[in-house]
Tab-separated table of C-alpha atoms in Angstrom:
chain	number	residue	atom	x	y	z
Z	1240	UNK	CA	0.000	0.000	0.000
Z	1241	UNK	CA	2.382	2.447	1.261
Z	1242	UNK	CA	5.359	1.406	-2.159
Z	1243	UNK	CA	1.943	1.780	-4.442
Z	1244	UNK	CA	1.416	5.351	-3.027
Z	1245	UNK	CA	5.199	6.004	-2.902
Z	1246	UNK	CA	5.472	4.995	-6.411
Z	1247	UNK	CA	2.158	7.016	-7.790
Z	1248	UNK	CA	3.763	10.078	-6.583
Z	1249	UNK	CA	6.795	9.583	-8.968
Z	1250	UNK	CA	4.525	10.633	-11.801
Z	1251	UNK	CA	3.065	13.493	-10.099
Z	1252	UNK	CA	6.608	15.100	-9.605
Z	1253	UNK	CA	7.661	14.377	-12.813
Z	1254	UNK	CA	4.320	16.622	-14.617
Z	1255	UNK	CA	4.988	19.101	-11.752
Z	1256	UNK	CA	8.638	19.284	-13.104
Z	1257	UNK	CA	7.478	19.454	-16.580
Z	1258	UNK	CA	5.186	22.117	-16.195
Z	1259	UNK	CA	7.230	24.229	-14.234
Z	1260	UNK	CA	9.933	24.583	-16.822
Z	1261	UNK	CA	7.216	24.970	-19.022
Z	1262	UNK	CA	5.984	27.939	-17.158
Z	1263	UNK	CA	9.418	29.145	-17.216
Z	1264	UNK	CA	9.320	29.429	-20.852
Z	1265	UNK	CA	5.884	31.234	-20.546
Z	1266	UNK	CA	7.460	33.390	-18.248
Z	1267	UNK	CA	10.323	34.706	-20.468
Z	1268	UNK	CA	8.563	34.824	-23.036
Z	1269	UNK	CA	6.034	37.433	-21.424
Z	1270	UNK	CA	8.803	39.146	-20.689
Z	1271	UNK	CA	11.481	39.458	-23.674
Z	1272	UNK	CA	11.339	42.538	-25.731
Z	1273	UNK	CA	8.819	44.464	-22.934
Z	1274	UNK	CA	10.168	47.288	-22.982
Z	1275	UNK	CA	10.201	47.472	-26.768
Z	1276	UNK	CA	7.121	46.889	-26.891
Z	1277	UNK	CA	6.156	49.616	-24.202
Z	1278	UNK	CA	8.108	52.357	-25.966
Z	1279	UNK	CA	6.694	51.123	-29.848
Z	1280	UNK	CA	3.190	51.113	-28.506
Z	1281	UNK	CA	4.066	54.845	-27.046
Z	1282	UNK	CA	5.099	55.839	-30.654
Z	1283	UNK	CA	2.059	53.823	-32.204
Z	1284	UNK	CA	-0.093	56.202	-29.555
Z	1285	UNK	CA	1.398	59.485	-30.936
Z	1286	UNK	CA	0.560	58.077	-34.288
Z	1287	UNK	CA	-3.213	57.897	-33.697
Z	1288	UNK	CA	-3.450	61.267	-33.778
Z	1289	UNK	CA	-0.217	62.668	-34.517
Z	1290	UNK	CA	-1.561	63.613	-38.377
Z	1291	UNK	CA	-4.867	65.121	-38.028
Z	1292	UNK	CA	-3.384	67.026	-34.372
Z	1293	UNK	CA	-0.838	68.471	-37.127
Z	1294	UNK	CA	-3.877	69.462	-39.750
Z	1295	UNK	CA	-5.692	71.089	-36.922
Z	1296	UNK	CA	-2.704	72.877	-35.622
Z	1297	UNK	CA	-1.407	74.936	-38.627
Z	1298	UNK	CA	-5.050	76.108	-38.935
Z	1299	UNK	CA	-3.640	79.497	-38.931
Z	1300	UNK	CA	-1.801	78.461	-42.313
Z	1301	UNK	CA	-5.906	77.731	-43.343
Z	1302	UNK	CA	-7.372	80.298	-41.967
Z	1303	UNK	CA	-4.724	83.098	-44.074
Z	1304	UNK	CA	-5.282	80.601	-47.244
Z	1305	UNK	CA	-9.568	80.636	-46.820
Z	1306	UNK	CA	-10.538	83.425	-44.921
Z	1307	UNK	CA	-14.523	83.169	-45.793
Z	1308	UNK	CA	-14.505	78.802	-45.462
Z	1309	UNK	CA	-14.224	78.766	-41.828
Z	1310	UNK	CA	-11.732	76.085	-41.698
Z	1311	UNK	CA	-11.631	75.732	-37.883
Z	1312	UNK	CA	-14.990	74.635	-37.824
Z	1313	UNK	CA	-15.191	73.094	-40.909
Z	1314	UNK	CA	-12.230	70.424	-40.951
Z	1315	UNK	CA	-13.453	69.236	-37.060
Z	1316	UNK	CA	-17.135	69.098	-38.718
Z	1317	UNK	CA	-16.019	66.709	-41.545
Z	1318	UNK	CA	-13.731	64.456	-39.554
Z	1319	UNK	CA	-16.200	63.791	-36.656
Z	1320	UNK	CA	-19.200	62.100	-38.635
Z	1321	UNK	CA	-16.086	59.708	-40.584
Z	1322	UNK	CA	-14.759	58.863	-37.018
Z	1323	UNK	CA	-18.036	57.803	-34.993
Z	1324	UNK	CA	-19.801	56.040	-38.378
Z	1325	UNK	CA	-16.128	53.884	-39.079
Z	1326	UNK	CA	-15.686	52.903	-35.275
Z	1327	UNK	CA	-19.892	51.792	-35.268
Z	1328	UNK	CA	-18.939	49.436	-38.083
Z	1329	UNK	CA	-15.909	48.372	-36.963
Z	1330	UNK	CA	-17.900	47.760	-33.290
Z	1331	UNK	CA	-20.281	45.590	-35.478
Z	1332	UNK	CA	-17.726	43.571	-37.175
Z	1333	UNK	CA	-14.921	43.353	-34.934
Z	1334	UNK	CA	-14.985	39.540	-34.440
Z	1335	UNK	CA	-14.930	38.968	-38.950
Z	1336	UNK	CA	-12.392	41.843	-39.069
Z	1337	UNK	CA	-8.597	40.981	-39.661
Z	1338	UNK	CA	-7.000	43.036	-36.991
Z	1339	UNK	CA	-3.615	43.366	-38.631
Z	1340	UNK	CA	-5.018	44.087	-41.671
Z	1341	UNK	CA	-7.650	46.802	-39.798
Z	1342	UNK	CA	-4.266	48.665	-38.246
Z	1343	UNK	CA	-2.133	48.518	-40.617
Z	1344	UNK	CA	-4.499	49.738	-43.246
Z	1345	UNK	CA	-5.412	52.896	-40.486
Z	1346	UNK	CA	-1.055	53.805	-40.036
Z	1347	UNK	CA	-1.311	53.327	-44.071
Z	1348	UNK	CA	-3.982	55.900	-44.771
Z	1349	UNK	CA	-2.906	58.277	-42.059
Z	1350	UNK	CA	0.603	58.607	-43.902
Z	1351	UNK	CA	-1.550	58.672	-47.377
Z	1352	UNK	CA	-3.186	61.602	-45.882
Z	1353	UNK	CA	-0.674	63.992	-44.098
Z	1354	UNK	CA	1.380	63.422	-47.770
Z	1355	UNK	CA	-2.077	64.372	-49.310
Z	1356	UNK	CA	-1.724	67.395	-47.181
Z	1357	UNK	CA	1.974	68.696	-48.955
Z	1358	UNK	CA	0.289	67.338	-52.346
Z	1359	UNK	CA	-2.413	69.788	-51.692
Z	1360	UNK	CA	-0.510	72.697	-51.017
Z	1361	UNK	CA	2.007	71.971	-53.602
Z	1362	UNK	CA	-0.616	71.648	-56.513
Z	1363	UNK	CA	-2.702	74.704	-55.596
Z	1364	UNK	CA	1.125	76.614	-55.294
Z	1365	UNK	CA	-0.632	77.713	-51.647
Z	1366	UNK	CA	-3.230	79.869	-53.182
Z	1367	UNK	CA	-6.759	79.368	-51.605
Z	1368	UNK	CA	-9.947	79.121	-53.453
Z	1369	UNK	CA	-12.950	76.484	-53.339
Z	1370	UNK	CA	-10.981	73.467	-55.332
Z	1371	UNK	CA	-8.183	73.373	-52.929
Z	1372	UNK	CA	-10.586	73.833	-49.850
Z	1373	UNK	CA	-12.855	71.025	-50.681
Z	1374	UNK	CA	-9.777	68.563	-50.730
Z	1375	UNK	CA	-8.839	69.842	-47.974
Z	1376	UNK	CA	-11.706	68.764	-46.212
Z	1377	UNK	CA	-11.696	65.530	-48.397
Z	1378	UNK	CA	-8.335	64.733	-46.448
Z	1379	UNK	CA	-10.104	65.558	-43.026
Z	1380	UNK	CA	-12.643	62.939	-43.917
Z	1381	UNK	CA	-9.586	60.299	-44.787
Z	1382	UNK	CA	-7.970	61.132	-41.464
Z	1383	UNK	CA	-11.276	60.312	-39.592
Z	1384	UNK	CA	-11.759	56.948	-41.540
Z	1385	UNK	CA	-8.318	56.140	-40.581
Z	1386	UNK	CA	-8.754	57.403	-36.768
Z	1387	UNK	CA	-11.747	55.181	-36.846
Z	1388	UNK	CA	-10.129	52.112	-38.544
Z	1389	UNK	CA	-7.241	52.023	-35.438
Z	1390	UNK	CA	-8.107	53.614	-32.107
Z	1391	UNK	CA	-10.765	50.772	-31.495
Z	1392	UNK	CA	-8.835	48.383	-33.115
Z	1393	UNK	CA	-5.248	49.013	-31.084
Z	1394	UNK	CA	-7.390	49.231	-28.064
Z	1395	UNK	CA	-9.156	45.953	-28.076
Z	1396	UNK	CA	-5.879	44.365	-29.235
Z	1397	UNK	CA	-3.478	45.777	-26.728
Z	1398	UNK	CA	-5.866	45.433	-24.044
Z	1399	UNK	CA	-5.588	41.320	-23.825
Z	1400	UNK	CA	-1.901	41.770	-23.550
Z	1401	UNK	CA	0.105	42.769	-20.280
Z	1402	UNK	CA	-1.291	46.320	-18.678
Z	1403	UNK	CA	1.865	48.217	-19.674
Z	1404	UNK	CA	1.325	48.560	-23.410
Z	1405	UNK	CA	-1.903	49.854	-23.329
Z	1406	UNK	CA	-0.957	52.295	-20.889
Z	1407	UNK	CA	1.604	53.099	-23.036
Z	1408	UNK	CA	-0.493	53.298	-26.097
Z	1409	UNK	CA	-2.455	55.702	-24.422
Z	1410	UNK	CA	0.067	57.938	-23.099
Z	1411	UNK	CA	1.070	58.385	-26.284
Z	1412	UNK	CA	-2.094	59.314	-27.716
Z	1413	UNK	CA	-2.019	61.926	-24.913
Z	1414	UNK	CA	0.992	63.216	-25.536
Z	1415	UNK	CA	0.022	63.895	-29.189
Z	1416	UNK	CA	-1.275	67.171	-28.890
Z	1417	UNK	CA	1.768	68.308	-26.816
Z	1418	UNK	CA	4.405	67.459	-29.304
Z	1419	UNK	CA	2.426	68.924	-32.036
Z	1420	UNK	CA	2.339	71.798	-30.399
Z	1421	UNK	CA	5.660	72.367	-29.643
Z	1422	UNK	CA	6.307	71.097	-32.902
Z	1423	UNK	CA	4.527	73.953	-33.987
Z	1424	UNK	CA	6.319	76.698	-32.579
Z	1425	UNK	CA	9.668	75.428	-33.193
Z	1426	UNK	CA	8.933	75.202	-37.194
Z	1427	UNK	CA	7.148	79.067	-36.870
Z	1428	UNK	CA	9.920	80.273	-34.754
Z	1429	UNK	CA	12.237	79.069	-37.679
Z	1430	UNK	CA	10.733	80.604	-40.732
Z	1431	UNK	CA	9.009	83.534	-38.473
Z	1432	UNK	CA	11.509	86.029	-40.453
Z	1433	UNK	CA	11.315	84.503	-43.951
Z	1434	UNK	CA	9.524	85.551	-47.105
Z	1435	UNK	CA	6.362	83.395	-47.332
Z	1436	UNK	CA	6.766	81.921	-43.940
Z	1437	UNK	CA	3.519	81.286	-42.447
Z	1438	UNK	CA	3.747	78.434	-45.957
Z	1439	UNK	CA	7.266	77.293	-44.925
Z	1440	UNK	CA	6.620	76.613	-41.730
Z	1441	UNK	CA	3.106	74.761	-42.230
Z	1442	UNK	CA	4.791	72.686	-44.626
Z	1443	UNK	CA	7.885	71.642	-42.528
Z	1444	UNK	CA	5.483	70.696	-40.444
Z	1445	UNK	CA	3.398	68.330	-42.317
Z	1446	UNK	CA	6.787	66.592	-43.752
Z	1447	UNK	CA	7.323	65.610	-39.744
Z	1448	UNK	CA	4.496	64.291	-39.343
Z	1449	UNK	CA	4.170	62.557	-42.774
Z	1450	UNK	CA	7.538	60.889	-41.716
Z	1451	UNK	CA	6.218	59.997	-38.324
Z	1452	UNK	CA	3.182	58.000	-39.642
Z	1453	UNK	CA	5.581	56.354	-41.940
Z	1454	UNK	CA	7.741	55.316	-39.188
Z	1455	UNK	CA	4.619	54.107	-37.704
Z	1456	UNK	CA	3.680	51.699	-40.631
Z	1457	UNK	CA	7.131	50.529	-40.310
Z	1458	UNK	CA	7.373	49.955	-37.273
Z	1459	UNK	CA	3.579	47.762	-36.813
Z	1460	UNK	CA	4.274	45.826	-40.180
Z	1461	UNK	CA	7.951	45.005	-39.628
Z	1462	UNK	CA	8.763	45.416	-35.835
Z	1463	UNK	CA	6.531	45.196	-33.393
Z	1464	UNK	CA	4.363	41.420	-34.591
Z	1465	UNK	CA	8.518	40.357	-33.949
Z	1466	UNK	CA	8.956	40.993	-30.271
Z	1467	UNK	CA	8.764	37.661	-28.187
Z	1468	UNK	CA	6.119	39.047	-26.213
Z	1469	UNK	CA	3.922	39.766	-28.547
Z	1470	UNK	CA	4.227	36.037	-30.430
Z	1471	UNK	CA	3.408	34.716	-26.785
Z	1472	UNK	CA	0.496	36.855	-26.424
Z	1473	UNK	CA	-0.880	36.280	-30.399
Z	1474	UNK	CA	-0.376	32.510	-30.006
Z	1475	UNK	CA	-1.986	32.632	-26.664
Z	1476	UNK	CA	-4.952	34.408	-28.094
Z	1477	UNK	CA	-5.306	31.716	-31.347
Z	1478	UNK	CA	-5.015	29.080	-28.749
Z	1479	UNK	CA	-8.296	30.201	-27.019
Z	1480	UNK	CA	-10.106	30.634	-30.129
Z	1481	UNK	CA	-9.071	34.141	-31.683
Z	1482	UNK	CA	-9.875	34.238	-35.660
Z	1483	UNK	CA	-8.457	37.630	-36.155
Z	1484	UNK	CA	-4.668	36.842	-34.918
Z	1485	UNK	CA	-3.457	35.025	-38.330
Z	1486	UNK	CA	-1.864	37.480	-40.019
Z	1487	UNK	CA	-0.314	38.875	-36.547
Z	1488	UNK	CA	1.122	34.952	-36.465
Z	1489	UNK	CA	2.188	35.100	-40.004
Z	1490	UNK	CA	3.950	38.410	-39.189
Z	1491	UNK	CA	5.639	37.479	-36.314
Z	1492	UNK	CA	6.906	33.608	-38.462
Z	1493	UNK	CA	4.325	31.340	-36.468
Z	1494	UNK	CA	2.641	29.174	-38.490
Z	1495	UNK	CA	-1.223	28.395	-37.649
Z	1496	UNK	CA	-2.534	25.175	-36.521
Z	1497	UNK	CA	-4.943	23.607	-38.955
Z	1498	UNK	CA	-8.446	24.439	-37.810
Z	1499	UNK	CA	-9.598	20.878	-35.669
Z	1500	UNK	CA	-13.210	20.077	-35.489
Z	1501	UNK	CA	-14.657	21.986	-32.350
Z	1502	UNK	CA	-16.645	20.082	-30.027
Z	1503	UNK	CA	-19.579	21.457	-28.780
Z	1504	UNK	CA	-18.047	22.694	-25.219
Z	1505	UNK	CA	-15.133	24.428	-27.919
Z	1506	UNK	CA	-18.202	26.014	-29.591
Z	1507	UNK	CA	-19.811	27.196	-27.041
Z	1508	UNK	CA	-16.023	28.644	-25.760
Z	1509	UNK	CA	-15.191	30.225	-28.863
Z	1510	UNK	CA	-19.019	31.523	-29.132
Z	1511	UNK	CA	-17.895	33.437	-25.864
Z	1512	UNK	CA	-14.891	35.375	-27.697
Z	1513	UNK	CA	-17.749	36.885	-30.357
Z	1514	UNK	CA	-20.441	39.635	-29.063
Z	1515	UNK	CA	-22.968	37.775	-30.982
C-alpha cells in the first residue's frame, strides 16, 4: 500500500517538473522585448493622432489661405461624422475583421493623408480658393476613416496583452497634442523672419508628421508582430479561439494550426470570444 502510493507520486513530480519549466518558458517569453514593446506602442499612440493634431494645428496656415470657409470649424465638422460612423462598423464587425489588416491599413492611410496634405498645397502653389478647400476637407474625412479604422482596433488588441502597453499606447495618444504643439512653434519660430513663412513653416510641419506615420507603418508591419512578447500573447490568443490573430502569427513567423473540429463545449467557448 504504502510502495503503491510512494510509487504514484513519482509521476506526479515528474508533470509538476514538466510544467514548471514549461511555465518558465511562458514566463520569459512574457517578458522578452517588454520594454520594446512599451516604448513602440508609445510611438504607435502618438501616431493615432499625430496627423490630423498636425492638420488642426497649422489652422492658422488655413485660416490666411480661406478666410470666408471657416476652416476651424469646418475640418473638425467633416472628420467627426467619418470617425463615430467607421468605429460603429468596426464595433459591429470586430470579431470577422482581420486586426492586422484593420491597423495597418489605419497607419497606411494616415501617412496617405498627411502626404495628401503637402500634395495639396504643392498643386494649388498655396493659393486658396474652393478646389483646394474642398480637398482639404476631403483629407479631413480620410484622417477620420483612418482614426476610426485604429483607435478601437489598437485598443481591443493591446488590451488582452500585459497592462503596460496599453498604458503606453495611451500615453502616447495623450501626448500627441503636446508634441504637435511644440512642434509647432519650433517650425514658426524658424521661418518667423522669412519671405512666405507662415507656408514654410506649415509645410515643414506636415513633412514631420508625414515621416512619423511612416515610421509608424514601419514599425507595426515590420517590428513590433517580432517581439517575443507579442508572439506569446498572439499565439496565446489563437489558442483560445481568436480568428483575427493570423496574419499577426504570419507576421511574427508562427505558423497556424490547422483548424480541428470543435466540439460542442469548444463552440460554445469560442461563441464566448464573439459579441454575438
Amino acid at each position: 500500500m504504502g510502495s503503491s502510493s510512494s510509487y504514484s507520486a513519482i509521476p506526479g513530480d515528474q508533470s509538476e517538473l514538466i510544467t514548471g519549466c514549461d511555465e518558465d518558458d511562458h514566463g520569459l517569453a512574457k517578458t522578452k522585448g517588454k520594454n520594446w514593446g512599451i516604448f513602440i506602442c508609445w510611438l504607435l499612440g502618438n501616431g493615432c493622432l499625430f496627423g490630423f493634431n498636425g492638420m488642426v494645428t497649422i489652422e492658422d496656415y488655413y485660416v490666411y489661405l480661406f478666410p470666408n470657409y471657416h476652416p476651424t470649424r469646418m475640418i473638425t465638422l467633416v472628420y467627426q461624422p467619418f470617425v463615430l460612423t467607421t468605429t460603429a462598423l468596426f464595433a459591429y464587425h470586430e470579431a470577422k475583421i482581420n486586426t492586422r489588416m484593420r491597423n495597418l491599413a489605419r497607419y497606411m492611410l494616415f501617412f496617405l493623408s498627411s502626404f495628401g496634405v503637402i500634395v495639396l498645397d504643392v498643386a494649388s502653389s498655396g493659393r486658396g480658393g474652393i478646389a483646394p478647400f474642398v480637398g482639404l476637407c476631403l483629407i479631413a474625412a480620410a484622417f477620420g476613416v483612418a482614426d476610426g479604422h485604429v483607435q478601437g482596433g489598437m485598443t481591443g488588441d493591446l488590451s488582452l496583452m500585459c497592462p503596460e502597453f496599453i498604458q503606453s499606447f495611451f500615453a502616447g495618444i495623450a501626448a500627441s497634442g503636446a508634441i504637435t504643439s511644440a512642434l509647432r512653434f519650433l517650425t514658426k519660430a524658424i521661418f518667423e523672419n522669412s519671405k512666405d513663412g507662415l507656408r514654410k513653416g506649415a509645410m515643414m510641419f506636415s513633412s514631420i508628421a508625414c515621416f512619423f506615420e511612416l515610421l509608424c507603418v514601419i514599425l507595426y508591419a515590420f517590428v513590433f508582430p517580432k517581439l517575443p512578447i507579442m508572439k506569446f500573447y498572439r499565439t496565446k490568443a489563437a489558442s483560445e479561439g481568436s480568428l483575427t490573430v493570423t496574419a499577426d502569427l504570419a507576421a511574427g513567423g508562427i505558423k497556424s494550426q490547422p483548424e480541428n473540429p470543435l466540439d460542442e463545449e469548444d463552440q460554445a467557448f469560442a461563441e464566448r470570444l464573439s459579441n454575438r
